[in-house]
Every structure is written in structure tokens, then in C-alpha cells.
Amino acid sequence: MTSKAVARRLPRLVEGGTDMDIDRARILEQVRELAIATSPELKAWEITESASFGTMGLDSVRMVELGVRLEELFGPAVVLHDWIDQEAAREGDSYTVQSLVTFIESSLAK
């Protein structure tokens, strides 16, 4: 599924407004779909909140592609570079699906 097809299934941010009906489960589902679109060899069951993108095989090039898709889908409120900076400063488990979903959720709530 392309990011444009995914975008049609999720209300976009429009001119600074947000759709507050976007919940964590929907964000997780969109991240799964876009990760699979970026790396078709991934299986949906592999993309759990505790999984890290590195262990799922997404290298830096695929992460950039995923970031572009996420930014296209969620609009300017979600900037993957900000999440990467946040994760680089963390100790312990970083670059997880859970941290990305939380980042998107908080970015959309602003």
C-alpha cells in the first residue's frame, strides 16, 4: 500500500488544525503499514511496539524513506528528524516502534 493510499484512510492535518480522533492504535497501524510499504519483507506481526527499527532491518536509508512517508501522511507536525534526535539522546532501548508512536501522538496533540 502506498503512502497516498494510507493517507486516504487517515484524516490529514489541515492548515494547522488536527483531527483529535486519531488514537494510538490508529497511529500504530499507520506506522505498521508504512514500515511494510518501505520494507515489503517485513510482516505485520513483527512490528510490535517493543520492536526496534534496527532489529527489523530498517537501515538509515529506509528510515529516511519511512520518515518521508510519515511526514506526508501526518503533515508538518511530525518531523522524523526531531524523533531521531530525541532517540539519539536516550539511554537504553531506542528507535522502537513504541517511541515513534508516542512521538507522533505527542506531535499531533500540540
PDB file of C-alpha atoms in Angstrom:
ATOM      1  CA  MET A   1       0.000   0.000   0.000  1.00  0.00           C
ATOM      2  CA  THR A   2       1.424   3.390  -0.945  1.00  0.00           C
ATOM      3  CA  SER A   3       1.645   6.274   1.486  1.00  0.00           C
ATOM      4  CA  LYS A   4      -1.031   8.057  -0.573  1.00  0.00           C
ATOM      5  CA  ALA A   5      -3.389   5.110  -0.149  1.00  0.00           C
ATOM      6  CA  VAL A   6      -2.664   5.069   3.582  1.00  0.00           C
ATOM      7  CA  ALA A   7      -3.229   8.828   3.741  1.00  0.00           C
ATOM      8  CA  ARG A   8      -6.709   8.440   2.294  1.00  0.00           C
ATOM      9  CA  ARG A   9      -7.560   6.151   5.219  1.00  0.00           C
ATOM     10  CA  LEU A  10      -6.398   8.622   7.881  1.00  0.00           C
ATOM     11  CA  PRO A  11      -7.666  12.191   8.218  1.00  0.00           C
ATOM     12  CA  ARG A  12      -4.821  14.583   7.484  1.00  0.00           C
ATOM     13  CA  LEU A  13      -3.787  17.601   9.417  1.00  0.00           C
ATOM     14  CA  VAL A  14      -5.145  20.554   7.543  1.00  0.00           C
ATOM     15  CA  GLU A  15      -3.723  24.049   7.726  1.00  0.00           C
ATOM     16  CA  GLY A  16      -2.604  23.806  11.315  1.00  0.00           C
ATOM     17  CA  GLY A  17      -5.703  22.023  12.652  1.00  0.00           C
ATOM     18  CA  THR A  18      -5.600  18.484  13.987  1.00  0.00           C
ATOM     19  CA  ASP A  19      -8.001  15.613  13.949  1.00  0.00           C
ATOM     20  CA  MET A  20      -8.245  14.625  17.613  1.00  0.00           C
ATOM     21  CA  ASP A  21      -9.902  11.309  16.689  1.00  0.00           C
ATOM     22  CA  ILE A  22      -6.505   9.864  15.769  1.00  0.00           C
ATOM     23  CA  ASP A  23      -5.726   7.480  18.610  1.00  0.00           C
ATOM     24  CA  ARG A  24      -2.644   5.455  19.465  1.00  0.00           C
ATOM     25  CA  ALA A  25      -3.982   2.261  17.864  1.00  0.00           C
ATOM     26  CA  ARG A  26      -4.583   4.059  14.548  1.00  0.00           C
ATOM     27  CA  ILE A  27      -1.137   5.626  14.663  1.00  0.00           C
ATOM     28  CA  LEU A  28       0.428   2.217  15.326  1.00  0.00           C
ATOM     29  CA  GLU A  29      -1.498   0.716  12.411  1.00  0.00           C
ATOM     30  CA  GLN A  30      -0.329   3.523  10.098  1.00  0.00           C
ATOM     31  CA  VAL A  31       3.294   3.063  11.226  1.00  0.00           C
ATOM     32  CA  ARG A  32       2.969  -0.681  10.515  1.00  0.00           C
ATOM     33  CA  GLU A  33       1.525  -0.097   7.055  1.00  0.00           C
ATOM     34  CA  LEU A  34       4.160   2.477   6.138  1.00  0.00           C
ATOM     35  CA  ALA A  35       7.008   0.329   7.510  1.00  0.00           C
ATOM     36  CA  ILE A  36       5.786  -2.565   5.357  1.00  0.00           C
ATOM     37  CA  ALA A  37       5.470  -0.252   2.351  1.00  0.00           C
ATOM     38  CA  THR A  38       9.065   0.827   2.992  1.00  0.00           C
ATOM     39  CA  SER A  39      10.365  -2.714   3.600  1.00  0.00           C
ATOM     40  CA  PRO A  40       7.992  -5.203   1.957  1.00  0.00           C
ATOM     41  CA  GLU A  41       9.799  -8.172   3.526  1.00  0.00           C
ATOM     42  CA  LEU A  42       8.504  -7.120   6.966  1.00  0.00           C
ATOM     43  CA  LYS A  43       5.485  -8.911   8.389  1.00  0.00           C
ATOM     44  CA  ALA A  44       2.842  -7.018  10.365  1.00  0.00           C
ATOM     45  CA  TRP A  45       3.246  -9.351  13.355  1.00  0.00           C
ATOM     46  CA  GLU A  46       6.943  -8.373  13.590  1.00  0.00           C
ATOM     47  CA  ILE A  47       6.083  -4.718  14.071  1.00  0.00           C
ATOM     48  CA  THR A  48       5.202  -4.600  17.746  1.00  0.00           C
ATOM     49  CA  GLU A  49       5.581  -1.574  19.985  1.00  0.00           C
ATOM     50  CA  SER A  50       8.628  -3.135  21.658  1.00  0.00           C
ATOM     51  CA  ALA A  51      10.408  -3.858  18.353  1.00  0.00           C
ATOM     52  CA  SER A  52      13.261  -1.604  17.298  1.00  0.00           C
ATOM     53  CA  PHE A  53      13.605  -0.494  13.716  1.00  0.00           C
ATOM     54  CA  GLY A  54      17.219  -1.693  13.642  1.00  0.00           C
ATOM     55  CA  THR A  55      16.325  -5.255  14.604  1.00  0.00           C
ATOM     56  CA  MET A  56      13.580  -5.209  11.967  1.00  0.00           C
ATOM     57  CA  GLY A  57      16.244  -4.451   9.356  1.00  0.00           C
ATOM     58  CA  LEU A  58      15.438  -0.840   8.552  1.00  0.00           C
ATOM     59  CA  ASP A  59      18.758   0.818   7.783  1.00  0.00           C
ATOM     60  CA  SER A  60      19.267   4.570   7.651  1.00  0.00           C
ATOM     61  CA  VAL A  61      18.113   4.840   4.031  1.00  0.00           C
ATOM     62  CA  ARG A  62      14.860   3.009   4.768  1.00  0.00           C
ATOM     63  CA  MET A  63      14.349   5.098   7.906  1.00  0.00           C
ATOM     64  CA  VAL A  64      14.595   8.241   5.794  1.00  0.00           C
ATOM     65  CA  GLU A  65      12.040   6.774   3.381  1.00  0.00           C
ATOM     66  CA  LEU A  66       9.766   5.885   6.306  1.00  0.00           C
ATOM     67  CA  GLY A  67      10.188   9.419   7.652  1.00  0.00           C
ATOM     68  CA  VAL A  68       9.168  10.958   4.332  1.00  0.00           C
ATOM     69  CA  ARG A  69       6.083   8.736   4.220  1.00  0.00           C
ATOM     70  CA  LEU A  70       5.157   9.622   7.812  1.00  0.00           C
ATOM     71  CA  GLU A  71       5.602  13.331   7.147  1.00  0.00           C
ATOM     72  CA  GLU A  72       3.438  13.065   4.008  1.00  0.00           C
ATOM     73  CA  LEU A  73       0.748  11.245   5.968  1.00  0.00           C
ATOM     74  CA  PHE A  74       0.678  13.206   9.213  1.00  0.00           C
ATOM     75  CA  GLY A  75       1.715  16.591   7.848  1.00  0.00           C
ATOM     76  CA  PRO A  76       4.196  19.147   9.141  1.00  0.00           C
ATOM     77  CA  ALA A  77       3.535  18.407  12.825  1.00  0.00           C
ATOM     78  CA  VAL A  78       5.553  15.178  12.544  1.00  0.00           C
ATOM     79  CA  VAL A  79       9.228  15.673  11.696  1.00  0.00           C
ATOM     80  CA  LEU A  80      11.164  12.410  11.856  1.00  0.00           C
ATOM     81  CA  HIS A  81      14.453  14.232  12.350  1.00  0.00           C
ATOM     82  CA  ASP A  82      13.170  15.503  15.712  1.00  0.00           C
ATOM     83  CA  TRP A  83      12.369  11.930  16.787  1.00  0.00           C
ATOM     84  CA  ILE A  84      15.813  10.738  15.688  1.00  0.00           C
ATOM     85  CA  ASP A  85      17.458  13.497  17.755  1.00  0.00           C
ATOM     86  CA  GLN A  86      15.301  12.558  20.742  1.00  0.00           C
ATOM     87  CA  GLU A  87      16.193   8.875  20.417  1.00  0.00           C
ATOM     88  CA  ALA A  88      19.916   9.572  19.988  1.00  0.00           C
ATOM     89  CA  ALA A  89      19.903  11.266  23.406  1.00  0.00           C
ATOM     90  CA  ARG A  90      18.112   8.346  25.125  1.00  0.00           C
ATOM     91  CA  GLU A  91      19.803   5.591  27.022  1.00  0.00           C
ATOM     92  CA  GLY A  92      18.583   2.023  26.800  1.00  0.00           C
ATOM     93  CA  ASP A  93      16.102   0.845  24.202  1.00  0.00           C
ATOM     94  CA  SER A  94      15.823   3.448  21.495  1.00  0.00           C
ATOM     95  CA  TYR A  95      14.421   3.690  17.990  1.00  0.00           C
ATOM     96  CA  THR A  96      11.477   1.498  18.934  1.00  0.00           C
ATOM     97  CA  VAL A  97       8.059   1.460  17.355  1.00  0.00           C
ATOM     98  CA  GLN A  98       6.641   2.488  20.742  1.00  0.00           C
ATOM     99  CA  SER A  99       8.842   5.584  20.937  1.00  0.00           C
ATOM    100  CA  LEU A 100       7.898   6.577  17.387  1.00  0.00           C
ATOM    101  CA  VAL A 101       4.164   6.121  18.042  1.00  0.00           C
ATOM    102  CA  THR A 102       4.473   8.158  21.256  1.00  0.00           C
ATOM    103  CA  PHE A 103       6.386  10.863  19.367  1.00  0.00           C
ATOM    104  CA  ILE A 104       3.716  11.043  16.649  1.00  0.00           C
ATOM    105  CA  GLU A 105       0.943  11.070  19.235  1.00  0.00           C
ATOM    106  CA  SER A 106       2.513  13.960  21.165  1.00  0.00           C
ATOM    107  CA  SER A 107       3.378  15.861  17.969  1.00  0.00           C
ATOM    108  CA  LEU A 108      -0.231  15.683  16.781  1.00  0.00           C
ATOM    109  CA  ALA A 109      -1.513  16.822  20.182  1.00  0.00           C
ATOM    110  CA  LYS A 110       0.455  20.089  20.028  1.00  0.00           C
TER     111      LYS A 110
END
